[in-house]
Every structure is written in structure tokens, then in C-alpha cells.
Amino acid sequence: MIKIAIVEDNSFLIKTVQEKLSFFEDFSLKFTAENGLDLIEKLEKNHNVDLILMDIEMPKMNGIDATCFVKHKYPQIKIIMLTVFDNDENIFNAIKAGADGYLLKEVNPKDLHQGIVETMNGGATMTPSIAMKTLKLFRNPMVFENLPNQEEYNLTPREIEVLEQLSKGLKYNAIADNLFLSIGTIRKHVENIYTKLQVHNKLEAIQKAKNNNLI
């Protein structure tokens, strides 16, 4: 029986992951946590957990900082990042923090089960698109600590995520579904992106973002 904890600040997404896990009898959900600090408090009371499914963007303490903490204090616990964020910086920082795997939240129950079992057996599970990005990162290493352009334009991580989705040719409704946001919120993010980048349309925004290594 694999003892699992879920760290996620969205209650709807927690239920979604729980439903995916419920298909399998070899999993036992020990607890859920709303953020990294909540996780640390619960692990201090009981760290009898085999594997953590960790979100990245959370209040109080994000998933990457939480992963770093857990790996230092409880190195035996496996951690799989389970997130909507597939940008290079998050992948790089998650692996650097000690993550044992990286899956996107759209993963189906069968692949999630396989990924957890593989990780517990010493493997490293990754969504195929993440594995490809990871290979590219190793071929062309970037120093994410020194990315002045991101600060210069003051784009938030969410705005960069929206930009990346736009660059893939996705429509607003598809981006909203992928990021679990409303179409209105996506439109607002796009307006903010145009203002910050000082552009007037999607093509200009994508081109400027690529020229400045934002995506």
C-alpha cells in the first residue's frame, strides 16, 4: 500500500486527484494540504508518507520551496510535481529542488498510477512533453536566476503561462480550461500582457516575449 499526500490549494482539484487515485486499491490517501506550510506542519505530526503529489503555485509557500524543505528533512519521501505549469523555469527549479517526477494535471488515472508506481520503484516519471523540455534544458542550459527581462517587464508567472499557451496557438477558451480559469480572467491577463510589453496584438506579444527569453 502506497501512502500518498496531496498538496494543492484548489479544493476542486484536490477532489479531482482523489477521484483519479480512488480507482486503485494499492493507494492510501493519508492527508491533503493547502500549501507548503500546511504540508510541513502535517508532516511534523506524522511523516509516515511514501509519496507527495505537489502543486507549484500556492500561497504562503509554493511547491518548489516545499519540495526543497521536504527533501532535506525527509529525503525518503518521493515527490511528484502535479501542476498546470510546463514552463522551463518551473521544470528546472523543481528538478533542482529534488522532485522525483513531473506530471501535468491533465494526466489520466492510468498514467498517474503508473507514474506513482514507477517513482516508488526508483524511476522518474514525466509527462512526455515535460521530458522533452527537460532534455532541451540539459542540451541548452539557462541560468534562470539571471533573467533580467522578466523583471524588467514585470510579468507575473501566470501572465507568462498565458503567453506560453498563446504561443502554442490556443484560443482563450482552451487556455481557460488548461489553467482552470475563466475566459474573462484570461482576457484580463492578456490585456495586462499587452500593456506591460507595450504591444497591440497577440503576434507582437509572442514575438517580443520570445525575443526577450520570456517564453
PDB file of N, CA and C in Angstrom, residues 49-99:
ATOM      1  N   VAL A  49       4.567   8.948   5.245  1.00  0.00           N
ATOM      2  CA  VAL A  49       4.053   9.142   3.888  1.00  0.00           C
ATOM      3  C   VAL A  49       5.109   8.637   2.908  1.00  0.00           C
ATOM      4  N   ASP A  50       4.672   7.956   1.874  1.00  0.00           N
ATOM      5  CA  ASP A  50       5.613   7.447   0.870  1.00  0.00           C
ATOM      6  C   ASP A  50       5.846   8.438  -0.260  1.00  0.00           C
ATOM      7  N   LEU A  51       4.784   9.137  -0.649  1.00  0.00           N
ATOM      8  CA  LEU A  51       4.874   9.986  -1.841  1.00  0.00           C
ATOM      9  C   LEU A  51       3.933  11.176  -1.730  1.00  0.00           C
ATOM     10  N   ILE A  52       4.408  12.328  -2.208  1.00  0.00           N
ATOM     11  CA  ILE A  52       3.604  13.557  -2.203  1.00  0.00           C
ATOM     12  C   ILE A  52       3.346  13.988  -3.641  1.00  0.00           C
ATOM     13  N   LEU A  53       2.079  14.300  -3.939  1.00  0.00           N
ATOM     14  CA  LEU A  53       1.719  14.923  -5.214  1.00  0.00           C
ATOM     15  C   LEU A  53       1.649  16.422  -4.950  1.00  0.00           C
ATOM     16  N   MET A  54       2.576  17.171  -5.546  1.00  0.00           N
ATOM     17  CA  MET A  54       2.814  18.567  -5.159  1.00  0.00           C
ATOM     18  C   MET A  54       2.456  19.557  -6.268  1.00  0.00           C
ATOM     19  N   ASP A  55       1.567  20.494  -5.940  1.00  0.00           N
ATOM     20  CA  ASP A  55       1.290  21.610  -6.846  1.00  0.00           C
ATOM     21  C   ASP A  55       2.457  22.603  -6.757  1.00  0.00           C
ATOM     22  N   ILE A  56       2.550  23.531  -7.709  1.00  0.00           N
ATOM     23  CA  ILE A  56       3.644  24.512  -7.679  1.00  0.00           C
ATOM     24  C   ILE A  56       3.185  25.860  -7.133  1.00  0.00           C
ATOM     25  N   GLU A  57       2.222  26.495  -7.788  1.00  0.00           N
ATOM     26  CA  GLU A  57       1.824  27.843  -7.380  1.00  0.00           C
ATOM     27  C   GLU A  57       0.792  27.766  -6.266  1.00  0.00           C
ATOM     28  N   MET A  58       1.240  28.103  -5.038  1.00  0.00           N
ATOM     29  CA  MET A  58       0.364  28.089  -3.868  1.00  0.00           C
ATOM     30  C   MET A  58       0.730  29.254  -2.970  1.00  0.00           C
ATOM     31  N   PRO A  59      -0.226  29.748  -2.162  1.00  0.00           N
ATOM     32  CA  PRO A  59       0.083  30.839  -1.228  1.00  0.00           C
ATOM     33  C   PRO A  59       0.939  30.353  -0.062  1.00  0.00           C
ATOM     34  N   LYS A  60       1.530  31.288   0.643  1.00  0.00           N
ATOM     35  CA  LYS A  60       2.319  31.048   1.862  1.00  0.00           C
ATOM     36  C   LYS A  60       3.645  30.342   1.578  1.00  0.00           C
ATOM     37  N   MET A  61       3.607  29.175   0.941  1.00  0.00           N
ATOM     38  CA  MET A  61       4.839  28.505   0.491  1.00  0.00           C
ATOM     39  C   MET A  61       4.527  27.711  -0.767  1.00  0.00           C
ATOM     40  N   ASN A  62       5.259  28.003  -1.844  1.00  0.00           N
ATOM     41  CA  ASN A  62       4.982  27.310  -3.098  1.00  0.00           C
ATOM     42  C   ASN A  62       5.554  25.893  -3.093  1.00  0.00           C
ATOM     43  N   GLY A  63       5.197  25.131  -4.128  1.00  0.00           N
ATOM     44  CA  GLY A  63       5.574  23.722  -4.188  1.00  0.00           C
ATOM     45  C   GLY A  63       7.061  23.475  -4.342  1.00  0.00           C
ATOM     46  N   ILE A  64       7.764  24.384  -4.995  1.00  0.00           N
ATOM     47  CA  ILE A  64       9.202  24.191  -5.191  1.00  0.00           C
ATOM     48  C   ILE A  64       9.948  24.385  -3.869  1.00  0.00           C
ATOM     49  N   ASP A  65       9.595  25.427  -3.126  1.00  0.00           N
ATOM     50  CA  ASP A  65      10.211  25.639  -1.809  1.00  0.00           C
ATOM     51  C   ASP A  65       9.859  24.501  -0.857  1.00  0.00           C
ATOM     52  N   ALA A  66       8.615  24.037  -0.934  1.00  0.00           N
ATOM     53  CA  ALA A  66       8.184  22.930  -0.067  1.00  0.00           C
ATOM     54  C   ALA A  66       8.942  21.650  -0.417  1.00  0.00           C
ATOM     55  N   THR A  67       9.157  21.422  -1.710  1.00  0.00           N
ATOM     56  CA  THR A  67       9.901  20.240  -2.152  1.00  0.00           C
ATOM     57  C   THR A  67      11.319  20.272  -1.602  1.00  0.00           C
ATOM     58  N   CYS A  68      11.942  21.424  -1.694  1.00  0.00           N
ATOM     59  CA  CYS A  68      13.308  21.588  -1.185  1.00  0.00           C
ATOM     60  C   CYS A  68      13.372  21.270   0.316  1.00  0.00           C
ATOM     61  N   PHE A  69      12.396  21.782   1.064  1.00  0.00           N
ATOM     62  CA  PHE A  69      12.353  21.549   2.514  1.00  0.00           C
ATOM     63  C   PHE A  69      12.166  20.062   2.819  1.00  0.00           C
ATOM     64  N   VAL A  70      11.175  19.453   2.175  1.00  0.00           N
ATOM     65  CA  VAL A  70      10.862  18.042   2.450  1.00  0.00           C
ATOM     66  C   VAL A  70      12.050  17.153   2.101  1.00  0.00           C
ATOM     67  N   LYS A  71      12.696  17.424   0.977  1.00  0.00           N
ATOM     68  CA  LYS A  71      13.811  16.583   0.547  1.00  0.00           C
ATOM     69  C   LYS A  71      15.007  16.676   1.501  1.00  0.00           C
ATOM     70  N   HIS A  72      15.137  17.818   2.175  1.00  0.00           N
ATOM     71  CA  HIS A  72      16.221  17.951   3.145  1.00  0.00           C
ATOM     72  C   HIS A  72      15.883  17.245   4.458  1.00  0.00           C
ATOM     73  N   LYS A  73      14.623  17.369   4.890  1.00  0.00           N
ATOM     74  CA  LYS A  73      14.253  16.820   6.204  1.00  0.00           C
ATOM     75  C   LYS A  73      13.759  15.376   6.129  1.00  0.00           C
ATOM     76  N   TYR A  74      13.063  15.042   5.033  1.00  0.00           N
ATOM     77  CA  TYR A  74      12.522  13.687   4.871  1.00  0.00           C
ATOM     78  C   TYR A  74      12.918  13.140   3.496  1.00  0.00           C
ATOM     79  N   PRO A  75      14.195  12.895   3.278  1.00  0.00           N
ATOM     80  CA  PRO A  75      14.664  12.504   1.933  1.00  0.00           C
ATOM     81  C   PRO A  75      14.062  11.208   1.408  1.00  0.00           C
ATOM     82  N   GLN A  76      13.513  10.392   2.311  1.00  0.00           N
ATOM     83  CA  GLN A  76      12.928   9.130   1.872  1.00  0.00           C
ATOM     84  C   GLN A  76      11.580   9.321   1.163  1.00  0.00           C
ATOM     85  N   ILE A  77      10.946  10.476   1.367  1.00  0.00           N
ATOM     86  CA  ILE A  77       9.635  10.716   0.752  1.00  0.00           C
ATOM     87  C   ILE A  77       9.811  11.129  -0.705  1.00  0.00           C
ATOM     88  N   LYS A  78       9.126  10.428  -1.590  1.00  0.00           N
ATOM     89  CA  LYS A  78       9.155  10.757  -3.014  1.00  0.00           C
ATOM     90  C   LYS A  78       8.199  11.919  -3.291  1.00  0.00           C
ATOM     91  N   ILE A  79       8.560  12.755  -4.268  1.00  0.00           N
ATOM     92  CA  ILE A  79       7.701  13.892  -4.618  1.00  0.00           C
ATOM     93  C   ILE A  79       7.515  13.957  -6.131  1.00  0.00           C
ATOM     94  N   ILE A  80       6.261  13.985  -6.550  1.00  0.00           N
ATOM     95  CA  ILE A  80       5.929  14.203  -7.956  1.00  0.00           C
ATOM     96  C   ILE A  80       5.223  15.547  -8.063  1.00  0.00           C
ATOM     97  N   MET A  81       5.764  16.453  -8.859  1.00  0.00           N
ATOM     98  CA  MET A  81       5.088  17.721  -9.117  1.00  0.00           C
ATOM     99  C   MET A  81       3.854  17.413  -9.980  1.00  0.00           C
ATOM    100  N   LEU A  82       2.699  17.899  -9.570  1.00  0.00           N
ATOM    101  CA  LEU A  82       1.459  17.710 -10.321  1.00  0.00           C
ATOM    102  C   LEU A  82       0.873  19.098 -10.537  1.00  0.00           C
ATOM    103  N   THR A  83       1.044  19.630 -11.746  1.00  0.00           N
ATOM    104  CA  THR A  83       0.816  21.054 -11.960  1.00  0.00           C
ATOM    105  C   THR A  83       0.333  21.346 -13.371  1.00  0.00           C
ATOM    106  N   VAL A  84      -0.164  22.570 -13.575  1.00  0.00           N
ATOM    107  CA  VAL A  84      -0.516  23.012 -14.932  1.00  0.00           C
ATOM    108  C   VAL A  84       0.660  23.730 -15.573  1.00  0.00           C
ATOM    109  N   PHE A  85       1.702  24.015 -14.791  1.00  0.00           N
ATOM    110  CA  PHE A  85       2.816  24.816 -15.297  1.00  0.00           C
ATOM    111  C   PHE A  85       3.860  23.950 -15.984  1.00  0.00           C
ATOM    112  N   ASP A  86       4.083  24.202 -17.282  1.00  0.00           N
ATOM    113  CA  ASP A  86       5.083  23.425 -18.007  1.00  0.00           C
ATOM    114  C   ASP A  86       6.200  24.313 -18.553  1.00  0.00           C
ATOM    115  N   ASN A  87       6.386  25.503 -17.950  1.00  0.00           N
ATOM    116  CA  ASN A  87       7.440  26.388 -18.440  1.00  0.00           C
ATOM    117  C   ASN A  87       8.813  25.932 -17.927  1.00  0.00           C
ATOM    118  N   ASP A  88       9.842  26.259 -18.681  1.00  0.00           N
ATOM    119  CA  ASP A  88      11.188  25.761 -18.412  1.00  0.00           C
ATOM    120  C   ASP A  88      11.672  26.071 -17.006  1.00  0.00           C
ATOM    121  N   GLU A  89      11.384  27.274 -16.519  1.00  0.00           N
ATOM    122  CA  GLU A  89      11.906  27.671 -15.218  1.00  0.00           C
ATOM    123  C   GLU A  89      11.351  26.800 -14.098  1.00  0.00           C
ATOM    124  N   ASN A  90      10.060  26.503 -14.146  1.00  0.00           N
ATOM    125  CA  ASN A  90       9.467  25.653 -13.115  1.00  0.00           C
ATOM    126  C   ASN A  90      10.032  24.240 -13.174  1.00  0.00           C
ATOM    127  N   ILE A  91      10.195  23.717 -14.380  1.00  0.00           N
ATOM    128  CA  ILE A  91      10.757  22.372 -14.528  1.00  0.00           C
ATOM    129  C   ILE A  91      12.166  22.330 -13.940  1.00  0.00           C
ATOM    130  N   PHE A  92      12.983  23.308 -14.343  1.00  0.00           N
ATOM    131  CA  PHE A  92      14.363  23.382 -13.871  1.00  0.00           C
ATOM    132  C   PHE A  92      14.424  23.484 -12.349  1.00  0.00           C
ATOM    133  N   ASN A  93      13.626  24.394 -11.786  1.00  0.00           N
ATOM    134  CA  ASN A  93      13.664  24.618 -10.341  1.00  0.00           C
ATOM    135  C   ASN A  93      13.108  23.435  -9.560  1.00  0.00           C
ATOM    136  N   ALA A  94      12.101  22.767 -10.116  1.00  0.00           N
ATOM    137  CA  ALA A  94      11.533  21.598  -9.438  1.00  0.00           C
ATOM    138  C   ALA A  94      12.550  20.463  -9.370  1.00  0.00           C
ATOM    139  N   ILE A  95      13.239  20.218 -10.485  1.00  0.00           N
ATOM    140  CA  ILE A  95      14.249  19.165 -10.509  1.00  0.00           C
ATOM    141  C   ILE A  95      15.403  19.518  -9.579  1.00  0.00           C
ATOM    142  N   LYS A  96      15.798  20.793  -9.606  1.00  0.00           N
ATOM    143  CA  LYS A  96      16.879  21.264  -8.737  1.00  0.00           C
ATOM    144  C   LYS A  96      16.500  21.102  -7.264  1.00  0.00           C
ATOM    145  N   ALA A  97      15.219  21.301  -6.948  1.00  0.00           N
ATOM    146  CA  ALA A  97      14.744  21.182  -5.562  1.00  0.00           C
ATOM    147  C   ALA A  97      14.685  19.736  -5.091  1.00  0.00           C
ATOM    148  N   GLY A  98      14.710  18.792  -6.050  1.00  0.00           N
ATOM    149  CA  GLY A  98      14.720  17.382  -5.672  1.00  0.00           C
ATOM    150  C   GLY A  98      13.507  16.583  -6.091  1.00  0.00           C
ATOM    151  N   ALA A  99      12.639  17.155  -6.929  1.00  0.00           N
ATOM    152  CA  ALA A  99      11.438  16.427  -7.372  1.00  0.00           C
ATOM    153  C   ALA A  99      11.822  15.120  -8.071  1.00  0.00           C
TER     154      ALA A  99
END
